[in-house]
Short mmCIF file of N, CA and C in Angstrom, two decimals:
data_model
loop_
_atom_site.label_atom_id
_atom_site.label_comp_id
_atom_site.label_asym_id
_atom_site.label_seq_id
_atom_site.Cartn_x
_atom_site.Cartn_y
_atom_site.Cartn_z
N MET A 28 -14.97 12.55 -18.44
CA MET A 28 -14.06 11.44 -18.59
C MET A 28 -12.63 12.01 -18.65
N ALA A 29 -11.79 11.50 -17.81
CA ALA A 29 -10.40 11.93 -17.80
C ALA A 29 -9.64 11.21 -18.91
N LYS A 30 -8.60 11.87 -19.40
CA LYS A 30 -7.74 11.27 -20.42
C LYS A 30 -6.36 11.08 -19.83
N GLY A 31 -5.65 10.10 -20.34
CA GLY A 31 -4.30 9.81 -19.84
C GLY A 31 -3.37 10.99 -20.01
N GLY A 32 -2.65 11.36 -18.95
CA GLY A 32 -1.71 12.47 -19.01
C GLY A 32 -2.32 13.81 -18.67
N GLU A 33 -3.65 13.92 -18.60
CA GLU A 33 -4.29 15.19 -18.28
C GLU A 33 -4.42 15.43 -16.78
N VAL A 34 -4.46 14.37 -16.01
CA VAL A 34 -4.71 14.47 -14.58
C VAL A 34 -3.41 14.80 -13.85
N GLU A 35 -3.46 15.84 -13.01
CA GLU A 35 -2.30 16.18 -12.20
C GLU A 35 -2.25 15.26 -10.99
N GLN A 36 -1.14 14.53 -10.85
CA GLN A 36 -1.01 13.58 -9.76
C GLN A 36 -0.17 14.18 -8.65
N LYS A 37 -0.76 14.23 -7.45
CA LYS A 37 -0.07 14.81 -6.30
C LYS A 37 0.71 13.72 -5.57
N TRP A 38 1.60 14.15 -4.69
CA TRP A 38 2.33 13.25 -3.81
C TRP A 38 1.78 13.43 -2.41
N LEU A 39 1.41 12.33 -1.77
CA LEU A 39 0.83 12.36 -0.43
C LEU A 39 1.71 11.56 0.52
N LEU A 40 1.81 12.02 1.76
CA LEU A 40 2.59 11.36 2.80
C LEU A 40 1.64 10.83 3.86
N VAL A 41 1.75 9.55 4.19
CA VAL A 41 0.87 8.90 5.17
C VAL A 41 1.74 8.29 6.25
N ASP A 42 1.41 8.61 7.50
CA ASP A 42 2.10 8.00 8.64
C ASP A 42 1.26 6.82 9.12
N ALA A 43 1.84 5.61 9.07
CA ALA A 43 1.09 4.39 9.39
C ALA A 43 1.17 4.01 10.87
N THR A 44 1.65 4.89 11.72
CA THR A 44 1.78 4.57 13.14
C THR A 44 0.40 4.34 13.76
N ASP A 45 0.22 3.17 14.39
CA ASP A 45 -1.01 2.79 15.08
C ASP A 45 -2.25 2.80 14.19
N LYS A 46 -2.08 2.50 12.90
CA LYS A 46 -3.21 2.39 11.99
C LYS A 46 -3.52 0.92 11.76
N ILE A 47 -4.80 0.57 11.67
CA ILE A 47 -5.22 -0.79 11.41
C ILE A 47 -4.96 -1.09 9.94
N VAL A 48 -4.37 -2.25 9.66
CA VAL A 48 -3.89 -2.58 8.32
C VAL A 48 -5.00 -2.55 7.28
N GLY A 49 -6.12 -3.18 7.54
CA GLY A 49 -7.19 -3.25 6.55
C GLY A 49 -7.80 -1.90 6.24
N ARG A 50 -8.03 -1.11 7.26
CA ARG A 50 -8.65 0.20 7.05
C ARG A 50 -7.69 1.16 6.34
N LEU A 51 -6.41 1.07 6.69
CA LEU A 51 -5.40 1.87 6.02
C LEU A 51 -5.28 1.46 4.55
N SER A 52 -5.29 0.16 4.29
CA SER A 52 -5.11 -0.34 2.93
C SER A 52 -6.27 0.03 2.02
N THR A 53 -7.49 0.00 2.52
CA THR A 53 -8.63 0.37 1.67
C THR A 53 -8.55 1.84 1.28
N ARG A 54 -8.13 2.68 2.21
CA ARG A 54 -7.99 4.11 1.90
C ARG A 54 -6.88 4.34 0.89
N LEU A 55 -5.75 3.64 1.05
CA LEU A 55 -4.64 3.78 0.12
C LEU A 55 -5.02 3.29 -1.28
N ALA A 56 -5.73 2.17 -1.36
CA ALA A 56 -6.15 1.64 -2.65
C ALA A 56 -7.12 2.59 -3.35
N THR A 57 -8.00 3.21 -2.59
CA THR A 57 -8.94 4.17 -3.17
C THR A 57 -8.20 5.36 -3.77
N ILE A 58 -7.18 5.86 -3.08
CA ILE A 58 -6.42 7.00 -3.57
C ILE A 58 -5.57 6.61 -4.77
N LEU A 59 -4.97 5.42 -4.75
CA LEU A 59 -4.15 4.96 -5.88
C LEU A 59 -4.99 4.81 -7.16
N MET A 60 -6.24 4.33 -7.01
CA MET A 60 -7.11 4.17 -8.18
C MET A 60 -7.68 5.49 -8.66
N GLY A 61 -7.74 6.48 -7.77
CA GLY A 61 -8.30 7.78 -8.15
C GLY A 61 -9.78 7.90 -7.87
N LYS A 62 -10.35 6.99 -7.09
CA LYS A 62 -11.78 7.04 -6.81
C LYS A 62 -12.16 8.18 -5.88
N HIS A 63 -11.18 8.87 -5.31
CA HIS A 63 -11.48 10.01 -4.45
C HIS A 63 -11.70 11.28 -5.26
N ARG A 64 -11.50 11.22 -6.55
CA ARG A 64 -11.67 12.40 -7.43
C ARG A 64 -13.02 12.34 -8.15
N PRO A 65 -13.59 13.49 -8.45
CA PRO A 65 -14.84 13.48 -9.22
C PRO A 65 -14.61 13.10 -10.69
N THR A 66 -13.36 13.15 -11.16
CA THR A 66 -13.06 12.81 -12.55
C THR A 66 -12.57 11.37 -12.69
N TYR A 67 -12.95 10.48 -11.76
CA TYR A 67 -12.51 9.09 -11.81
C TYR A 67 -12.98 8.44 -13.11
N THR A 68 -12.04 7.79 -13.77
CA THR A 68 -12.33 7.04 -14.99
C THR A 68 -11.70 5.65 -14.83
N PRO A 69 -12.46 4.57 -15.00
CA PRO A 69 -11.94 3.24 -14.70
C PRO A 69 -10.74 2.81 -15.53
N HIS A 70 -10.64 3.25 -16.78
CA HIS A 70 -9.56 2.78 -17.65
C HIS A 70 -8.38 3.76 -17.72
N VAL A 71 -8.37 4.79 -16.86
CA VAL A 71 -7.28 5.77 -16.83
C VAL A 71 -6.74 5.85 -15.40
N ASP A 72 -5.44 5.98 -15.29
CA ASP A 72 -4.81 6.11 -13.97
C ASP A 72 -4.98 7.55 -13.49
N THR A 73 -5.95 7.78 -12.61
CA THR A 73 -6.21 9.12 -12.09
C THR A 73 -5.79 9.27 -10.64
N GLY A 74 -5.06 8.29 -10.11
CA GLY A 74 -4.67 8.30 -8.70
C GLY A 74 -3.43 9.12 -8.44
N ASP A 75 -3.10 9.25 -7.16
CA ASP A 75 -1.95 10.02 -6.71
C ASP A 75 -0.83 9.08 -6.26
N TYR A 76 0.37 9.65 -6.10
CA TYR A 76 1.49 8.93 -5.52
C TYR A 76 1.35 8.96 -4.00
N ILE A 77 1.70 7.87 -3.34
CA ILE A 77 1.59 7.80 -1.89
C ILE A 77 2.91 7.32 -1.30
N VAL A 78 3.41 8.04 -0.30
CA VAL A 78 4.59 7.64 0.46
C VAL A 78 4.12 7.27 1.86
N VAL A 79 4.33 6.02 2.26
CA VAL A 79 3.92 5.54 3.58
C VAL A 79 5.17 5.38 4.43
N ILE A 80 5.17 6.00 5.61
CA ILE A 80 6.29 5.86 6.53
C ILE A 80 5.82 5.13 7.79
N ASN A 81 6.77 4.62 8.57
CA ASN A 81 6.51 3.87 9.80
C ASN A 81 5.65 2.64 9.55
N ALA A 82 5.99 1.87 8.52
CA ALA A 82 5.21 0.68 8.18
C ALA A 82 5.32 -0.41 9.25
N GLU A 83 6.39 -0.38 10.06
CA GLU A 83 6.55 -1.42 11.07
C GLU A 83 5.65 -1.19 12.28
N LYS A 84 4.96 -0.05 12.33
CA LYS A 84 4.13 0.28 13.48
C LYS A 84 2.63 0.11 13.21
N VAL A 85 2.27 -0.62 12.14
CA VAL A 85 0.86 -0.87 11.87
C VAL A 85 0.30 -1.86 12.88
N VAL A 86 -1.01 -1.94 12.95
CA VAL A 86 -1.68 -2.74 13.97
C VAL A 86 -2.65 -3.71 13.31
N TYR A 87 -2.66 -4.94 13.79
CA TYR A 87 -3.71 -5.90 13.47
C TYR A 87 -4.58 -6.04 14.71
N THR A 88 -5.88 -6.27 14.52
CA THR A 88 -6.76 -6.48 15.66
C THR A 88 -6.81 -7.96 16.00
N GLY A 89 -7.15 -8.26 17.19
CA GLY A 89 -7.27 -9.65 17.62
C GLY A 89 -5.93 -10.35 17.71
N LYS A 90 -5.92 -11.63 17.34
CA LYS A 90 -4.70 -12.45 17.42
C LYS A 90 -4.05 -12.64 16.05
N LYS A 91 -4.27 -11.70 15.13
CA LYS A 91 -3.80 -11.87 13.77
C LYS A 91 -2.28 -11.91 13.66
N TRP A 92 -1.55 -11.29 14.58
CA TRP A 92 -0.09 -11.35 14.50
C TRP A 92 0.41 -12.79 14.60
N ASP A 93 -0.32 -13.65 15.33
CA ASP A 93 0.09 -15.04 15.48
C ASP A 93 -0.66 -15.98 14.54
N GLN A 94 -1.90 -15.66 14.21
CA GLN A 94 -2.73 -16.60 13.46
C GLN A 94 -2.74 -16.36 11.95
N LYS A 95 -2.57 -15.13 11.52
CA LYS A 95 -2.59 -14.84 10.08
C LYS A 95 -1.31 -15.34 9.44
N ARG A 96 -1.45 -16.06 8.32
CA ARG A 96 -0.29 -16.63 7.64
C ARG A 96 -0.25 -16.12 6.20
N TYR A 97 0.93 -15.75 5.75
CA TYR A 97 1.17 -15.39 4.36
C TYR A 97 1.83 -16.59 3.69
N THR A 98 1.26 -17.06 2.58
CA THR A 98 1.81 -18.22 1.88
C THR A 98 2.17 -17.85 0.46
N TRP A 99 3.16 -18.54 -0.09
CA TRP A 99 3.55 -18.33 -1.48
C TRP A 99 4.16 -19.62 -2.02
N TYR A 100 4.19 -19.71 -3.33
CA TYR A 100 4.68 -20.89 -4.01
C TYR A 100 6.06 -20.59 -4.57
N THR A 101 7.03 -21.47 -4.32
CA THR A 101 8.41 -21.23 -4.73
C THR A 101 8.80 -21.95 -6.00
N GLY A 102 7.97 -22.87 -6.47
CA GLY A 102 8.33 -23.69 -7.62
C GLY A 102 8.65 -25.11 -7.19
N TYR A 103 8.94 -25.31 -5.92
CA TYR A 103 9.17 -26.65 -5.40
C TYR A 103 7.88 -27.18 -4.76
N THR A 104 7.87 -28.43 -4.41
CA THR A 104 6.69 -29.03 -3.81
C THR A 104 6.38 -28.38 -2.47
N GLY A 105 5.12 -28.09 -2.26
CA GLY A 105 4.69 -27.48 -1.01
C GLY A 105 4.72 -25.96 -1.06
N LEU A 106 4.08 -25.35 -0.10
CA LEU A 106 4.02 -23.91 -0.01
C LEU A 106 4.91 -23.41 1.10
N ARG A 107 5.48 -22.23 0.93
CA ARG A 107 6.20 -21.57 2.02
C ARG A 107 5.18 -20.71 2.75
N SER A 108 5.33 -20.55 4.04
CA SER A 108 4.42 -19.69 4.77
C SER A 108 5.13 -19.06 5.95
N VAL A 109 4.62 -17.92 6.37
CA VAL A 109 5.19 -17.18 7.48
C VAL A 109 4.04 -16.46 8.19
N THR A 110 4.14 -16.29 9.49
CA THR A 110 3.10 -15.58 10.23
C THR A 110 3.25 -14.07 10.02
N ALA A 111 2.21 -13.34 10.34
CA ALA A 111 2.24 -11.89 10.19
C ALA A 111 3.26 -11.28 11.15
N GLY A 112 3.42 -11.83 12.34
CA GLY A 112 4.40 -11.32 13.29
C GLY A 112 5.83 -11.47 12.78
N ARG A 113 6.12 -12.61 12.16
CA ARG A 113 7.46 -12.83 11.61
C ARG A 113 7.71 -11.92 10.42
N ARG A 114 6.68 -11.71 9.59
CA ARG A 114 6.84 -10.82 8.44
C ARG A 114 7.09 -9.38 8.90
N ARG A 115 6.49 -9.00 10.02
CA ARG A 115 6.72 -7.65 10.55
C ARG A 115 8.18 -7.48 10.96
N GLU A 116 8.78 -8.54 11.48
CA GLU A 116 10.19 -8.47 11.86
C GLU A 116 11.10 -8.40 10.63
N LEU A 117 10.79 -9.19 9.59
CA LEU A 117 11.68 -9.30 8.44
C LEU A 117 11.44 -8.22 7.38
N GLN A 118 10.19 -8.10 6.91
CA GLN A 118 9.85 -7.17 5.84
C GLN A 118 8.52 -6.48 6.14
N PRO A 119 8.51 -5.47 6.99
CA PRO A 119 7.23 -4.85 7.36
C PRO A 119 6.54 -4.13 6.20
N GLU A 120 7.30 -3.75 5.17
CA GLU A 120 6.69 -3.06 4.03
C GLU A 120 5.74 -3.97 3.26
N LEU A 121 6.04 -5.28 3.25
CA LEU A 121 5.22 -6.21 2.48
C LEU A 121 3.83 -6.41 3.05
N ILE A 122 3.65 -6.14 4.34
CA ILE A 122 2.32 -6.28 4.94
C ILE A 122 1.34 -5.32 4.28
N ILE A 123 1.74 -4.07 4.17
CA ILE A 123 0.87 -3.06 3.56
C ILE A 123 0.80 -3.26 2.05
N ARG A 124 1.93 -3.55 1.41
CA ARG A 124 1.96 -3.70 -0.05
C ARG A 124 1.03 -4.84 -0.50
N GLU A 125 1.05 -5.98 0.19
CA GLU A 125 0.20 -7.11 -0.20
C GLU A 125 -1.27 -6.79 0.03
N ALA A 126 -1.58 -6.10 1.12
CA ALA A 126 -2.98 -5.77 1.39
C ALA A 126 -3.53 -4.82 0.33
N VAL A 127 -2.72 -3.84 -0.08
CA VAL A 127 -3.17 -2.89 -1.10
C VAL A 127 -3.21 -3.56 -2.47
N ARG A 128 -2.21 -4.40 -2.78
CA ARG A 128 -2.15 -5.05 -4.09
C ARG A 128 -3.41 -5.87 -4.36
N ARG A 129 -3.92 -6.54 -3.33
CA ARG A 129 -5.09 -7.39 -3.51
C ARG A 129 -6.37 -6.59 -3.67
N MET A 130 -6.33 -5.28 -3.41
CA MET A 130 -7.51 -4.43 -3.56
C MET A 130 -7.51 -3.67 -4.89
N LEU A 131 -6.41 -3.73 -5.63
CA LEU A 131 -6.31 -3.03 -6.90
C LEU A 131 -6.76 -3.94 -8.04
N PRO A 132 -7.03 -3.38 -9.23
CA PRO A 132 -7.40 -4.22 -10.37
C PRO A 132 -6.30 -5.21 -10.72
N LYS A 133 -6.69 -6.38 -11.20
CA LYS A 133 -5.74 -7.43 -11.54
C LYS A 133 -5.38 -7.37 -13.02
N ASN A 134 -4.77 -6.27 -13.45
CA ASN A 134 -4.36 -6.11 -14.84
C ASN A 134 -3.18 -5.15 -14.91
N LYS A 135 -2.81 -4.73 -16.11
CA LYS A 135 -1.65 -3.85 -16.28
C LYS A 135 -1.83 -2.53 -15.56
N LEU A 136 -3.03 -2.01 -15.57
CA LEU A 136 -3.30 -0.74 -14.91
C LEU A 136 -3.11 -0.87 -13.40
N GLY A 137 -3.54 -1.99 -12.83
CA GLY A 137 -3.35 -2.22 -11.40
C GLY A 137 -1.88 -2.31 -11.02
N ARG A 138 -1.07 -2.96 -11.86
CA ARG A 138 0.36 -3.04 -11.60
C ARG A 138 1.02 -1.67 -11.71
N HIS A 139 0.53 -0.85 -12.62
CA HIS A 139 1.04 0.52 -12.74
C HIS A 139 0.67 1.35 -11.51
N MET A 140 -0.53 1.15 -10.99
CA MET A 140 -0.97 1.87 -9.79
C MET A 140 -0.12 1.47 -8.58
N LEU A 141 0.21 0.20 -8.47
CA LEU A 141 0.99 -0.27 -7.33
C LEU A 141 2.40 0.31 -7.32
N LYS A 142 2.93 0.64 -8.49
CA LYS A 142 4.27 1.24 -8.55
C LYS A 142 4.28 2.65 -7.97
N LYS A 143 3.12 3.26 -7.83
CA LYS A 143 3.03 4.61 -7.26
C LYS A 143 2.95 4.59 -5.74
N LEU A 144 2.97 3.41 -5.14
CA LEU A 144 2.94 3.26 -3.69
C LEU A 144 4.36 3.03 -3.19
N LYS A 145 4.88 3.94 -2.39
CA LYS A 145 6.23 3.85 -1.84
C LYS A 145 6.11 3.65 -0.34
N ILE A 146 6.63 2.52 0.16
CA ILE A 146 6.47 2.16 1.57
C ILE A 146 7.84 2.05 2.22
N PHE A 147 7.99 2.65 3.42
CA PHE A 147 9.24 2.63 4.15
C PHE A 147 8.97 2.26 5.60
N ALA A 148 9.88 1.43 6.17
CA ALA A 148 9.70 0.95 7.54
C ALA A 148 9.91 2.07 8.55
N GLY A 149 10.84 2.95 8.32
CA GLY A 149 11.14 4.02 9.27
C GLY A 149 10.52 5.34 8.85
N THR A 150 11.04 6.42 9.44
CA THR A 150 10.50 7.75 9.14
C THR A 150 11.22 8.42 7.98
N ASP A 151 12.38 7.91 7.58
CA ASP A 151 13.14 8.53 6.49
C ASP A 151 12.68 7.98 5.14
N HIS A 152 12.60 8.86 4.15
CA HIS A 152 12.28 8.43 2.79
C HIS A 152 12.98 9.36 1.80
N PRO A 153 13.29 8.86 0.59
CA PRO A 153 14.04 9.65 -0.39
C PRO A 153 13.18 10.53 -1.29
N HIS A 154 11.94 10.80 -0.92
CA HIS A 154 11.03 11.56 -1.80
C HIS A 154 10.74 12.96 -1.26
N GLN A 155 11.71 13.55 -0.58
CA GLN A 155 11.53 14.91 -0.06
C GLN A 155 11.43 15.93 -1.20
N ALA A 156 12.11 15.68 -2.32
CA ALA A 156 12.11 16.63 -3.43
C ALA A 156 10.73 16.80 -4.04
N GLN A 157 9.87 15.80 -3.92
CA GLN A 157 8.51 15.89 -4.47
C GLN A 157 7.57 16.67 -3.56
N GLN A 158 8.01 17.03 -2.36
CA GLN A 158 7.25 17.78 -1.39
C GLN A 158 5.85 17.17 -1.15
N PRO A 159 5.81 15.95 -0.60
CA PRO A 159 4.50 15.32 -0.39
C PRO A 159 3.71 16.02 0.70
N GLU A 160 2.39 16.10 0.47
CA GLU A 160 1.49 16.70 1.45
C GLU A 160 1.11 15.64 2.47
N LEU A 161 0.99 16.04 3.73
CA LEU A 161 0.61 15.10 4.79
C LEU A 161 -0.87 14.79 4.67
N LEU A 162 -1.22 13.51 4.64
CA LEU A 162 -2.60 13.07 4.56
C LEU A 162 -2.94 12.33 5.85
N GLU A 163 -3.93 12.83 6.57
CA GLU A 163 -4.38 12.19 7.80
C GLU A 163 -5.43 11.15 7.45
N ILE A 164 -5.18 9.91 7.83
CA ILE A 164 -6.15 8.82 7.62
C ILE A 164 -6.66 8.40 8.97
N GLU A 165 -7.97 8.48 9.15
CA GLU A 165 -8.58 8.12 10.43
C GLU A 165 -9.04 6.68 10.35
N THR A 166 -8.63 5.88 11.32
CA THR A 166 -9.07 4.48 11.34
C THR A 166 -9.79 4.20 12.63
#
């Protein structure tokens, strides 16, 4: 059983170019939770930090760019909604962040895990000082 603060957390770099959103998100969620380690403990954050670059180049299969809709409640009557294609134009980071967020635990620990996910639309990121290791994700 791992204890809080004992687990060394690495920094990983993932290139999202031509990766399928769902398959990429499941792998990222697994690493954030720490399930890839033999010392996985459900009530302790044993996951690693992840830096995702090229978020605007992810791929959906089928017609999801036109048919998939993201909806949210603003406080006023009715729901706001936007297609996945429009979200890719405006905020491509949110496509991956929402997919991963829904795969994490729905509690304080899950919110803490999500803060360790850093997503950037382009190839530049401000986490060079942490020297992230390149992680190849096969989809």
